[in-house]
Amino acid sequence: MLFEKVASYYEKLESVSSRLAMIDIMTDMLKESEKDEIKNLIYMTQGVLAPAFEGVQIGMADKLAEESIALSTGKTKEQVNALFRKTGDLGIAAEECAKETKLRKISGKKLAINDVFEALHKIATTSGSGSKDMKIKMLAGLLSNSAPLECRYIVRFAMGQLRLGAGDATILEALSKMSTGERTAKEKLENAYNICSDLGEVGETAKKKGMEGIENFKVTLFKPIRPALAERLPTAAEILEKMHGKCAVESKYDGLRAQIHIDKKNKRVEIFSRRLENITEMFPEIVKAALSEVSCESAILEGEAISYDEDTGQFSPFQETIQRKRKHGVKEMSEEMPLHVFAFDLMYINGEDYMKKPYRERRDMLEKVVKGNGTIRFSDRIIVTKPSEMEKYFEDRIANGLEGIVAKDLNAYYIAGARKFSWIKMKRSYKGELSDTIDVVIVGYYRGRGSRAEFGFGGLLAAVYNDRTDMFETITKIGTGFTDDMMKEFKKTLDKIKSAKKPVRVNALVEPDFWVEPKYVVTVKADEITKSPMHTAGMHNENGIETGYALRFPRIVGGGMRQDKSADEATTTKEIIEMFEQQRKTKLSEAA
Ligand code: ATP
């Protein structure tokens, strides 16, 4: 498939605003790709060069890309920069410059998708001294052999700003249509995705082996599994009822989730974060423990890594543990503040996929193969049949400085990548506040006025994620909780992803001073969820159009943007509706 064709599909994708139209265009594009191209095509469409866990990033700075454009078109850097300032989009600037110079012929043959992908991959992985100049020249070389429209997308991609507006859910639906002609096979494809976290691989399997290959998808060592997530319920009685009268209750540790892949024979260990980044290098003590404290050939286990004082039995607050997520001074920090892993699940052992085993069996096996008294411990837990037992355990956990509890269905599979009632969390609730925080996606920001004028930043417009429609729906403006440093940081970071018009995946009635691409997540605390005609969260649902939901008195917590969550992992509209219902019930019972 020629890249020229891909670029024209991208142009079509950009021009439509309906999701269904987007899926159709994407389906045609995927159908047209060859077996050995679809993987790269999917990565490119996601705006990446590899699945997230491989950590290959391009993100060239504006200045470097400008130099490449100048070099390939014979313009001066100043001319390119002037066009950039005029259009606000370096991709368009590259296209314009190329149009003028493409009167001279492109020399070599037209580039295929794999040629472009490989060239970009090479640019991203070039490092060391002199690499800056090399990258500029390599990108210039690629642009010289590309038509103007191709230049638009190559430059945007190289800057990490492709922004086609297609989320994973949209790509999965297109894959479903490609494979079966219907959108209904999405769930099966999503299951495969949840197991390997690699959409390119899912697409390639679908193309090569059809739905049979997708249905037989198996866990692979060193490919992270998308994590199981917990639902919420406010009372022990409701949790037990949902769990049919009996369940396990575990301590909820407020640390860093760690998925540990172990191959003892080859002495290889890889650790993945909740967001599936490879964080192995940061935790040498966990790598060491995985090899010495686990007695099987291979395993994938999961736990919460947290700093913990053995003498006092105290757990450190999240702000301290998170300091271990760093690339420098790793050795010193691992000695100063060693972590423990409180293991709570086992998904794979000695070549066998364990995800379809009931939780009780997974936990039994976990306790068999891990020593449990070293760096890796087991999450504390009890089995309960009465609400009073769960309540007592919960109070006891809170008194110990923990976040709350996670109740687990003894018979449930490990449900990758989904928030289901097989795990239910309960956290401490503060009077007059929602018991849980909400993770919202920034979709816009406001200009600073009055005392904030000097920062050029006055607050955020934020949204939740509707996983049914793959859209971001606004839920609140946030004006409090910012320090001066945070305002500077927000302005700087958000300016890089500003969008001239409302981003395709954002559904909004209110308009911020500046739109931004839905990318960054912040955690907020609020007093209450209310109904509001201003916000689109929950507005378009199966029943038609209803009043949306909003947050009352939202304030930022946790110090800024969350590094461990991507936009699609924000709180969902469905969760907001559930939390609203729980809040209503709690109010009714308090009034009674
Ligand atoms: P939160 O902000 O509440 O941690 P989250 O969206 O990150 O929410 P949830 O699904 O809501 O994730 O809660 C589960 C999280 O709790 C897991 O991601 C894990 O990191 C953490 N956790 C701590 N202890 C446990 C445990 N014993 N079992 C499962 N998860 C646990």
Coordinates of C-alpha atoms and ligand atoms in Angstrom, one line a residue:
M1 CA 0.0 0.0 0.0
L2 CA 1.4 3.3 -1.0
F3 CA 1.8 5.9 1.7
E4 CA 0.2 8.3 -0.7
K5 CA -3.0 6.2 -0.2
V6 CA -2.7 6.2 3.5
A7 CA -2.3 10.0 3.5
S8 CA -5.5 10.4 1.5
Y9 CA -7.4 8.2 4.0
Y10 CA -6.0 10.3 6.8
E11 CA -7.2 13.4 5.1
K12 CA -10.7 11.8 4.8
L13 CA -10.6 10.8 8.5
E14 CA -9.8 14.4 9.4
S15 CA -12.7 15.8 7.4
V16 CA -15.5 13.8 9.1
S17 CA -16.9 14.3 12.5
S18 CA -19.2 11.4 12.8
R19 CA -17.7 8.3 14.4
L20 CA -19.6 5.9 12.2
A21 CA -18.1 7.6 9.1
M22 CA -14.7 7.4 10.7
I23 CA -15.1 3.7 11.3
D24 CA -16.1 3.2 7.6
I25 CA -13.1 5.1 6.3
M26 CA -10.8 3.2 8.6
T27 CA -12.3 -0.1 7.6
D28 CA -11.6 0.6 3.9
M29 CA -8.1 1.6 4.8
L30 CA -7.4 -1.5 6.8
K31 CA -8.9 -3.8 4.2
E32 CA -6.6 -2.3 1.6
S33 CA -3.4 -3.0 3.5
E34 CA -1.4 -6.2 3.0
K35 CA -0.7 -8.9 5.6
D36 CA 2.8 -7.5 6.2
E37 CA 1.6 -3.9 6.4
I38 CA -1.4 -3.8 8.6
K39 CA 0.6 -3.8 11.9
N40 CA 2.6 -0.7 10.9
L41 CA -0.5 0.9 9.5
I42 CA -2.3 0.5 12.8
Y43 CA 0.6 1.8 14.8
M44 CA 0.9 4.8 12.6
T45 CA -2.8 5.5 12.9
Q46 CA -2.5 5.4 16.6
G47 CA 0.4 7.9 16.3
V48 CA 3.0 5.5 17.6
L49 CA 5.9 3.4 16.3
A50 CA 5.4 0.4 18.6
P51 CA 3.0 -0.6 21.4
A52 CA 3.3 1.6 24.4
F53 CA 5.2 -1.0 26.5
E54 CA 8.2 -0.8 24.1
G55 CA 8.7 2.8 24.8
V56 CA 9.8 3.9 21.3
Q57 CA 9.0 7.6 21.0
I58 CA 9.6 10.1 18.3
G59 CA 8.3 13.6 19.3
M60 CA 10.8 15.7 17.4
A61 CA 11.0 19.3 18.6
D62 CA 9.4 22.1 16.4
K63 CA 12.8 23.6 15.6
L64 CA 14.3 20.3 14.3
A65 CA 11.3 19.6 12.1
E66 CA 11.4 23.1 10.8
E67 CA 15.0 22.6 9.8
S68 CA 14.1 19.3 8.0
I69 CA 11.3 21.1 6.1
A70 CA 13.7 23.9 5.1
L71 CA 16.4 21.4 4.0
S72 CA 14.0 19.4 1.9
T73 CA 12.2 22.3 0.2
G74 CA 15.0 24.8 -0.2
K75 CA 13.1 27.3 2.0
T76 CA 14.8 29.2 4.7
K77 CA 14.2 28.3 8.3
E78 CA 12.6 31.7 8.8
Q79 CA 10.2 31.2 5.9
V80 CA 9.1 27.8 7.4
N81 CA 8.7 29.3 10.8
A82 CA 6.7 32.2 9.5
L83 CA 4.3 29.7 7.8
F84 CA 4.1 27.7 11.0
R85 CA 3.1 30.8 12.9
K86 CA 0.6 31.7 10.3
T87 CA -1.1 28.3 10.2
G88 CA -0.4 27.0 13.7
D89 CA 0.3 23.6 12.2
L90 CA 3.8 22.6 11.1
G91 CA 2.2 19.7 9.1
I92 CA 0.3 22.2 7.0
A93 CA 3.4 24.4 6.7
A94 CA 5.4 21.4 5.4
E95 CA 2.7 20.7 2.9
E96 CA 2.6 24.3 1.6
C97 CA 6.3 24.5 1.3
A98 CA 6.4 21.1 -0.5
K99 CA 3.7 22.2 -2.9
E100 CA 5.8 25.0 -4.1
T101 CA 8.9 22.9 -4.5
K102 CA 7.3 19.7 -5.7
L103 CA 7.1 21.3 -9.1
R104 CA 10.6 19.7 -9.3
K105 CA 10.0 16.0 -9.5
I106 CA 10.3 13.5 -6.7
S107 CA 13.3 11.5 -7.6
G108 CA 12.9 7.9 -6.4
K109 CA 9.9 5.7 -6.6
K110 CA 6.8 6.4 -4.5
L111 CA 7.0 5.3 -0.9
A112 CA 5.0 2.5 0.6
I113 CA 3.6 2.6 4.2
N114 CA 6.4 0.3 5.4
D115 CA 9.1 2.5 3.9
V116 CA 7.7 5.5 5.7
F117 CA 7.2 3.6 8.9
E118 CA 10.7 2.2 8.9
A119 CA 12.3 5.6 8.1
L120 CA 10.4 7.2 11.0
H121 CA 11.4 4.3 13.3
K122 CA 15.0 4.8 12.4
I123 CA 14.7 8.5 13.2
A124 CA 13.2 7.7 16.6
T125 CA 15.8 5.2 17.5
T126 CA 18.9 7.2 16.4
S127 CA 20.7 8.4 19.5
G128 CA 24.1 9.4 20.7
S129 CA 26.4 12.2 19.7
G130 CA 25.5 13.9 16.4
S131 CA 22.1 12.3 16.4
K132 CA 20.3 15.6 16.3
D133 CA 21.8 16.5 12.9
M134 CA 21.2 13.0 11.7
K135 CA 17.6 13.1 12.6
I136 CA 17.1 16.4 10.8
K137 CA 18.7 15.0 7.6
M138 CA 16.8 11.7 7.8
L139 CA 13.5 13.5 8.1
A140 CA 14.5 15.8 5.3
G141 CA 15.3 12.8 3.1
L142 CA 12.0 11.3 3.8
L143 CA 10.1 14.5 3.0
S144 CA 12.1 15.0 -0.2
N145 CA 10.7 11.7 -1.5
S146 CA 7.1 12.5 -0.4
A147 CA 4.2 14.3 -2.0
P148 CA 2.9 17.4 -0.3
L149 CA -0.1 15.7 1.4
E150 CA 2.3 12.9 2.6
C151 CA 4.5 15.6 4.1
R152 CA 1.6 16.9 6.2
Y153 CA 1.2 13.6 8.0
I154 CA 4.9 12.7 8.2
V155 CA 5.7 16.0 9.9
R156 CA 2.8 15.8 12.3
F157 CA 3.7 12.2 13.1
A158 CA 7.4 13.1 13.6
M159 CA 6.3 15.7 16.1
G160 CA 4.1 13.2 18.0
Q161 CA 1.0 15.2 16.9
L162 CA -0.8 13.1 14.3
R163 CA -4.2 13.7 16.0
L164 CA -6.5 11.8 13.7
G165 CA -9.0 11.6 16.5
A166 CA -9.3 7.8 16.3
G167 CA -9.1 6.1 19.7
D168 CA -8.4 2.4 20.2
A169 CA -12.1 1.6 20.4
T170 CA -12.7 3.1 16.9
I171 CA -9.8 1.1 15.4
L172 CA -11.1 -2.1 17.1
E173 CA -14.5 -1.5 15.5
A174 CA -12.9 -1.0 12.1
L175 CA -11.0 -4.3 12.6
S176 CA -14.3 -6.0 13.4
K177 CA -15.8 -4.7 10.2
M178 CA -12.7 -5.6 8.2
S179 CA -12.8 -9.2 9.6
T180 CA -16.6 -9.9 9.7
G181 CA -18.4 -7.1 7.9
E182 CA -20.1 -6.3 11.2
R183 CA -19.1 -4.2 14.3
T184 CA -20.1 -6.9 16.6
A185 CA -16.8 -8.8 16.6
K186 CA -15.3 -5.9 18.5
E187 CA -15.6 -7.6 21.8
K188 CA -13.5 -10.6 20.7
L189 CA -10.9 -8.4 19.2
E190 CA -10.9 -6.3 22.4
N191 CA -10.3 -9.5 24.4
A192 CA -7.2 -10.2 22.3
Y193 CA -6.1 -6.6 22.7
N194 CA -6.5 -6.9 26.5
I195 CA -4.3 -9.9 26.6
C196 CA -1.4 -8.5 24.6
S197 CA -1.8 -4.7 24.7
D198 CA -0.6 -4.5 21.1
L199 CA -3.3 -3.3 18.6
G200 CA -0.9 -3.9 15.7
E201 CA -0.5 -7.5 16.6
V202 CA -4.3 -7.9 17.0
G203 CA -4.8 -6.5 13.5
E204 CA -2.1 -8.7 12.0
T205 CA -3.6 -11.8 13.6
A206 CA -7.0 -10.9 12.3
K207 CA -5.7 -10.3 8.8
K208 CA -3.6 -13.5 8.7
K209 CA -5.6 -16.0 10.7
G210 CA -9.1 -14.4 10.8
M211 CA -11.4 -14.5 13.8
E212 CA -10.3 -18.0 14.7
G213 CA -6.8 -16.7 15.4
I214 CA -8.3 -13.9 17.5
E215 CA -10.4 -16.4 19.5
N216 CA -7.4 -18.5 20.2
F217 CA -5.2 -15.6 21.4
K218 CA -3.0 -16.5 24.3
V219 CA -1.0 -14.7 27.0
T220 CA 2.6 -14.3 26.0
L221 CA 5.5 -13.7 28.5
F222 CA 6.8 -10.1 28.2
K223 CA 3.7 -8.8 26.5
P224 CA 1.8 -6.9 29.3
I225 CA -1.8 -7.8 30.0
R226 CA -4.1 -4.8 30.3
P227 CA -4.9 -4.6 34.0
A228 CA -8.2 -5.7 35.6
L229 CA -10.0 -2.8 37.3
A230 CA -12.3 -2.5 40.2
E231 CA -15.9 -1.3 40.4
R232 CA -17.0 0.7 43.4
L233 CA -19.9 0.2 45.9
P234 CA -20.3 2.3 49.1
T235 CA -21.3 -0.3 51.7
A236 CA -20.1 -3.8 52.8
A237 CA -23.7 -5.1 52.5
E238 CA -24.0 -4.1 48.9
I239 CA -20.6 -5.6 48.1
L240 CA -21.5 -8.9 49.7
E241 CA -24.8 -9.1 48.0
K242 CA -23.1 -8.6 44.6
M243 CA -20.6 -11.3 45.6
H244 CA -23.4 -13.8 46.4
G245 CA -22.7 -13.8 50.2
K246 CA -19.1 -14.8 50.3
C247 CA -15.9 -13.1 49.0
A248 CA -12.3 -12.3 49.7
V249 CA -11.4 -8.9 51.0
E250 CA -7.9 -7.6 50.5
S251 CA -6.1 -4.5 51.7
K252 CA -6.0 -1.7 49.1
Y253 CA -2.4 -0.4 49.0
D254 CA -1.8 3.0 47.6
G255 CA 1.4 2.4 45.7
L256 CA 2.4 1.6 42.1
R257 CA 0.8 -1.3 40.3
A258 CA 3.4 -3.7 39.0
Q259 CA 2.9 -6.5 36.5
I260 CA 6.0 -8.7 36.8
H261 CA 7.0 -11.1 34.0
I262 CA 9.6 -13.7 35.0
D263 CA 11.6 -16.1 32.9
K264 CA 13.9 -17.8 35.4
K265 CA 15.8 -19.9 32.9
N266 CA 17.0 -16.9 30.9
K267 CA 17.1 -14.8 34.1
R268 CA 14.9 -12.2 32.5
V269 CA 12.4 -10.1 34.4
E270 CA 10.3 -7.2 33.0
I271 CA 8.0 -5.0 35.1
F272 CA 5.1 -3.0 33.6
S273 CA 3.2 -0.2 35.2
R274 CA -0.6 0.2 35.3
R275 CA -0.2 2.1 32.1
L276 CA 1.9 -0.7 30.7
E277 CA 5.2 1.3 30.5
N278 CA 8.2 -0.8 31.0
I279 CA 9.5 0.3 34.4
T280 CA 12.0 -2.6 35.0
E281 CA 15.1 -0.4 35.2
M282 CA 13.6 1.6 38.0
F283 CA 13.2 -1.2 40.5
P284 CA 16.3 -3.4 40.7
E285 CA 15.3 -4.8 44.1
I286 CA 12.1 -6.2 42.6
V287 CA 13.9 -7.7 39.6
K288 CA 16.3 -9.4 42.1
A289 CA 13.4 -10.7 44.2
A290 CA 11.5 -12.0 41.2
L291 CA 14.4 -14.3 40.4
S292 CA 15.2 -15.4 43.9
E293 CA 11.8 -15.5 45.7
V294 CA 9.7 -17.2 43.0
S295 CA 10.1 -20.9 42.5
C296 CA 8.8 -21.7 39.0
E297 CA 10.2 -21.5 35.5
S298 CA 8.1 -18.7 34.3
A299 CA 5.3 -16.5 35.7
I300 CA 3.3 -13.3 35.3
L301 CA 2.2 -12.0 38.6
E302 CA 0.8 -8.7 39.8
G303 CA 1.0 -6.7 42.9
E304 CA 1.2 -3.2 44.4
A305 CA 4.7 -1.9 45.0
I306 CA 4.9 0.4 48.0
S307 CA 7.5 1.8 50.4
Y308 CA 6.9 0.3 53.8
D309 CA 8.7 0.6 57.1
E310 CA 9.3 -2.9 58.5
D311 CA 10.1 -1.6 62.0
T312 CA 6.9 0.4 62.5
G313 CA 4.7 -1.5 60.1
Q314 CA 3.8 1.8 58.5
F315 CA 3.1 2.2 54.8
S316 CA 4.4 5.3 53.1
P317 CA 2.0 7.7 51.4
F318 CA 1.7 7.5 47.6
Q319 CA 3.7 10.8 47.2
E320 CA 6.7 9.0 48.7
T321 CA 6.5 5.8 46.7
I322 CA 6.1 7.6 43.4
Q323 CA 9.5 9.2 43.9
R324 CA 10.9 5.8 43.0
K325 CA 9.5 6.2 39.5
R326 CA 12.6 7.9 38.1
K327 CA 15.4 7.3 35.7
H328 CA 18.3 8.8 37.6
G329 CA 19.7 7.9 41.0
V330 CA 18.0 4.6 40.8
K331 CA 20.5 2.6 42.8
E332 CA 20.8 5.1 45.6
M333 CA 17.0 5.4 45.9
S334 CA 16.5 1.7 45.9
E335 CA 18.8 1.5 48.9
E336 CA 17.3 4.5 50.6
M337 CA 13.7 3.6 50.0
P338 CA 13.4 -0.1 49.0
L339 CA 9.9 -1.2 47.9
H340 CA 7.9 -4.2 48.8
V341 CA 5.5 -5.8 46.4
F342 CA 2.2 -7.0 47.8
A343 CA 1.3 -9.6 45.3
F344 CA -2.4 -10.2 44.6
D345 CA -2.7 -12.1 41.4
L346 CA -1.1 -14.7 39.1
M347 CA -2.0 -14.7 35.4
Y348 CA 0.5 -17.2 33.9
I349 CA 2.7 -19.9 35.1
N350 CA 5.2 -22.3 33.5
G351 CA 3.7 -21.7 30.0
E352 CA 0.2 -22.0 31.1
D353 CA -2.4 -19.2 30.7
Y354 CA -4.0 -18.9 34.2
M355 CA -6.4 -16.1 33.4
K356 CA -9.4 -18.4 33.0
K357 CA -8.8 -20.0 36.4
P358 CA -11.0 -18.8 39.2
Y359 CA -9.4 -16.2 41.5
R360 CA -9.2 -18.7 44.5
E361 CA -7.0 -21.1 42.4
R362 CA -4.9 -18.3 41.1
R363 CA -4.3 -17.1 44.6
D364 CA -3.5 -20.6 45.9
M365 CA -0.9 -21.1 43.2
L366 CA 0.5 -17.6 43.8
E367 CA 1.0 -18.6 47.5
K368 CA 2.6 -21.9 46.4
V369 CA 5.3 -20.4 44.1
V370 CA 6.2 -17.2 45.9
K371 CA 8.1 -17.4 49.2
G372 CA 6.2 -14.5 50.6
N373 CA 8.5 -13.3 53.3
G374 CA 11.0 -11.2 51.3
T375 CA 10.6 -8.3 49.1
I376 CA 7.6 -9.9 47.6
R377 CA 4.8 -10.5 50.1
F378 CA 1.2 -11.4 49.7
S379 CA -1.6 -8.8 49.9
D380 CA -3.3 -9.2 53.2
R381 CA -6.7 -10.7 53.0
I382 CA -9.5 -12.5 54.7
I383 CA -12.6 -14.4 53.5
V384 CA -15.9 -12.9 54.7
T385 CA -19.5 -13.9 54.7
K386 CA -20.9 -11.1 56.9
P387 CA -21.0 -7.3 56.2
S388 CA -19.9 -6.7 59.8
E389 CA -16.7 -8.7 59.2
M390 CA -15.9 -6.7 56.1
E391 CA -16.6 -3.4 57.9
K392 CA -14.3 -4.3 60.8
Y393 CA -11.6 -5.3 58.4
F394 CA -12.1 -2.0 56.4
E395 CA -11.9 0.2 59.6
D396 CA -8.8 -1.7 60.7
R397 CA -7.1 -1.2 57.3
I398 CA -7.9 2.6 57.4
A399 CA -6.4 2.7 60.9
N400 CA -3.3 1.2 59.5
G401 CA -2.9 4.0 57.0
L402 CA -4.2 2.1 54.0
E403 CA -6.5 3.3 51.4
G404 CA -9.4 0.9 51.8
I405 CA -10.2 -2.5 50.6
V406 CA -10.7 -4.5 47.4
A407 CA -13.3 -7.2 47.6
K408 CA -12.8 -10.1 45.1
D409 CA -15.1 -12.7 43.7
L410 CA -13.6 -16.1 44.6
N411 CA -14.8 -17.7 41.4
A412 CA -14.1 -15.0 38.8
Y413 CA -11.6 -15.1 36.0
Y414 CA -8.9 -12.5 35.6
I415 CA -10.8 -10.0 33.5
A416 CA -8.2 -8.1 31.6
G417 CA -8.6 -4.4 30.7
A418 CA -12.1 -4.0 32.2
R419 CA -13.8 -2.6 35.2
K420 CA -16.1 -5.3 36.4
F421 CA -17.8 -6.4 39.7
S422 CA -15.4 -9.3 40.1
W423 CA -13.3 -6.7 42.0
I424 CA -15.0 -4.0 44.1
K425 CA -13.2 -1.3 45.9
M426 CA -14.3 0.7 48.9
K427 CA -12.3 3.7 50.1
R428 CA -12.6 5.9 53.1
S429 CA -15.4 8.5 52.6
Y430 CA -15.1 12.0 54.0
K431 CA -18.2 13.6 55.2
G432 CA -19.8 15.8 52.6
E433 CA -17.5 14.6 49.8
L434 CA -17.6 11.9 47.2
S435 CA -15.7 9.0 48.6
D436 CA -13.7 8.5 45.5
T437 CA -11.6 10.8 43.3
I438 CA -12.4 11.2 39.7
D439 CA -9.9 11.1 36.9
V440 CA -10.8 13.6 34.2
V441 CA -9.2 14.4 30.8
I442 CA -8.3 18.0 30.0
V443 CA -10.0 19.1 26.8
G444 CA -9.5 22.9 27.1
Y445 CA -8.2 25.7 29.2
Y446 CA -9.1 29.3 30.1
R447 CA -7.0 32.4 29.8
G448 CA -5.9 33.8 33.2
R449 CA -7.6 36.9 34.4
G450 CA -7.0 39.1 37.4
S451 CA -4.3 37.7 39.6
R452 CA -3.8 34.8 37.1
A453 CA -3.2 37.0 34.1
E454 CA 0.5 36.7 34.6
F455 CA 0.3 32.9 34.1
G456 CA -1.9 33.1 31.1
F457 CA -3.8 30.3 32.7
G458 CA -7.1 30.5 34.6
G459 CA -8.4 26.9 34.8
L460 CA -9.4 23.8 32.9
L461 CA -12.3 22.3 31.0
A462 CA -12.4 18.6 31.7
A463 CA -14.2 15.6 30.5
V464 CA -14.9 11.9 31.3
Y465 CA -14.6 9.1 28.8
N466 CA -17.6 7.5 27.2
D467 CA -16.3 4.0 26.3
R468 CA -19.5 3.2 24.4
T469 CA -19.0 6.0 21.9
D470 CA -15.3 6.5 22.3
M471 CA -15.9 10.2 23.0
F472 CA -14.9 12.6 25.7
E473 CA -17.8 14.3 27.4
T474 CA -17.3 17.5 29.5
I475 CA -18.2 17.3 33.1
T476 CA -16.6 20.3 34.8
K477 CA -14.5 23.4 34.8
I478 CA -11.8 23.4 37.3
G479 CA -10.6 26.6 38.8
T480 CA -9.1 25.7 42.2
G481 CA -6.3 23.6 43.6
F482 CA -3.5 25.0 41.4
T483 CA -0.2 26.3 42.7
D484 CA 1.7 28.9 40.8
D485 CA 4.1 26.3 39.5
M486 CA 1.3 24.1 38.4
M487 CA -0.3 26.9 36.4
K488 CA 3.0 27.6 34.6
E489 CA 3.4 23.9 33.9
F490 CA -0.1 23.4 32.7
K491 CA 0.1 26.4 30.3
K492 CA 3.4 25.2 28.9
T493 CA 2.3 21.6 28.4
L494 CA -1.1 22.4 27.1
D495 CA 0.1 24.9 24.6
K496 CA 1.9 22.1 22.8
I497 CA -1.3 20.3 22.2
K498 CA -3.6 23.2 21.5
S499 CA -6.2 22.6 18.8
A500 CA -7.6 25.4 16.5
K501 CA -11.1 23.8 16.7
K502 CA -12.9 21.4 19.0
P503 CA -11.1 18.1 18.8
V504 CA -13.1 15.4 17.0
R505 CA -13.5 13.2 20.0
V506 CA -14.7 15.9 22.3
N507 CA -18.4 16.4 22.9
A508 CA -19.1 19.8 24.5
L509 CA -21.6 22.6 24.8
V510 CA -19.4 25.0 26.7
E511 CA -16.4 26.5 25.0
P512 CA -13.0 27.1 26.6
D513 CA -10.7 29.9 25.5
F514 CA -8.4 27.2 24.0
W515 CA -9.2 23.6 23.0
V516 CA -6.6 21.0 23.6
E517 CA -6.3 17.4 22.3
P518 CA -7.6 15.0 24.9
K519 CA -4.4 13.6 26.3
Y520 CA -3.7 14.5 29.9
V521 CA -5.5 13.2 32.9
V522 CA -5.9 15.0 36.3
T523 CA -7.4 13.7 39.5
V524 CA -10.1 15.8 41.1
K525 CA -12.0 15.6 44.3
A526 CA -15.5 17.0 44.3
D527 CA -18.3 17.5 46.8
E528 CA -21.0 16.0 44.7
I529 CA -22.1 14.9 41.3
T530 CA -25.1 17.0 40.1
K531 CA -27.3 17.1 37.0
S532 CA -26.4 19.9 34.6
P533 CA -27.6 21.0 31.2
M534 CA -24.2 22.6 30.6
H535 CA -22.2 19.5 30.4
T536 CA -22.4 16.6 28.0
A537 CA -21.4 13.7 30.4
G538 CA -24.1 11.1 30.2
M539 CA -26.2 13.4 28.0
H540 CA -26.4 11.1 25.0
N541 CA -27.3 7.7 26.1
E542 CA -29.4 4.7 25.1
N543 CA -32.6 6.5 26.2
G544 CA -31.9 9.5 23.9
I545 CA -30.9 12.9 25.2
E546 CA -31.0 13.6 28.9
T547 CA -29.6 16.3 31.2
G548 CA -25.9 15.8 31.7
Y549 CA -23.8 15.4 34.8
A550 CA -21.4 17.8 36.4
L551 CA -19.1 18.0 39.4
R552 CA -19.8 20.4 42.3
F553 CA -16.7 22.2 43.8
P554 CA -14.1 20.2 41.9
R555 CA -10.4 20.7 43.0
I556 CA -7.2 19.2 41.7
V557 CA -5.5 16.7 43.9
G558 CA -2.3 14.8 43.5
G559 CA -0.1 17.7 42.3
G560 CA -0.8 17.8 38.6
M561 CA -1.1 15.6 35.5
R562 CA -1.2 11.9 36.1
Q563 CA 1.7 10.0 34.5
D564 CA 0.1 6.6 34.9
K565 CA -3.2 7.1 33.0
S566 CA -3.9 7.8 29.4
A567 CA -7.0 9.6 28.3
D568 CA -8.9 6.4 27.6
E569 CA -8.3 5.3 31.1
A570 CA -10.0 8.3 32.7
T571 CA -13.2 7.8 34.7
T572 CA -16.0 6.7 32.4
T573 CA -19.4 8.2 31.9
K574 CA -20.9 4.9 33.1
E575 CA -19.0 5.2 36.3
I576 CA -20.2 8.7 36.9
I577 CA -23.8 7.6 36.5
E578 CA -23.2 4.7 38.9
M579 CA -21.5 7.1 41.4
F580 CA -24.5 9.5 41.0
E581 CA -26.9 6.6 41.8
Q582 CA -24.8 5.6 44.8
Q583 CA -24.7 9.1 46.1
R584 CA -28.5 9.3 45.8
K585 CA -29.0 6.1 47.7
T586 CA -26.6 7.2 50.4
K587 CA -28.5 10.5 50.8
L588 CA -31.8 8.7 51.0
S589 CA -30.5 6.4 53.7
E590 CA -28.9 9.3 55.7
A591 CA -32.3 11.1 55.5
A592 CA -34.2 8.1 56.7
Ligands
ATP1 P1 -7.5 4.2 42.3 O1 -7.2 5.6 42.0 O2 -8.6 4.0 43.2 O3 -6.3 3.4 42.5 P2 -7.5 3.1 39.7 O4 -8.4 3.6 38.6 O5 -6.0 3.4 39.6 O6 -8.1 3.7 41.0 P3 -9.0 0.9 40.4 O7 -9.4 -0.1 39.5 O8 -10.0 1.9 40.7 O9 -7.7 1.6 39.8 O10 -8.4 0.3 41.8 C1 -7.6 -0.8 41.7 C2 -6.2 -0.3 41.9 O11 -5.9 -0.5 43.3 C3 -5.3 -1.2 41.2 O12 -4.9 -0.6 40.0 C4 -4.1 -1.4 42.1 O13 -3.0 -0.5 41.7 C5 -4.6 -0.9 43.4 N1 -4.5 -2.0 44.5 C6 -4.0 -1.9 45.7 N2 -4.1 -3.0 46.4 C7 -4.8 -3.9 45.6 C8 -5.2 -5.2 45.8 N3 -5.1 -5.9 46.9 N4 -5.9 -5.8 44.7 C9 -6.1 -5.2 43.6 N5 -5.7 -3.9 43.4 C10 -5.0 -3.3 44.4

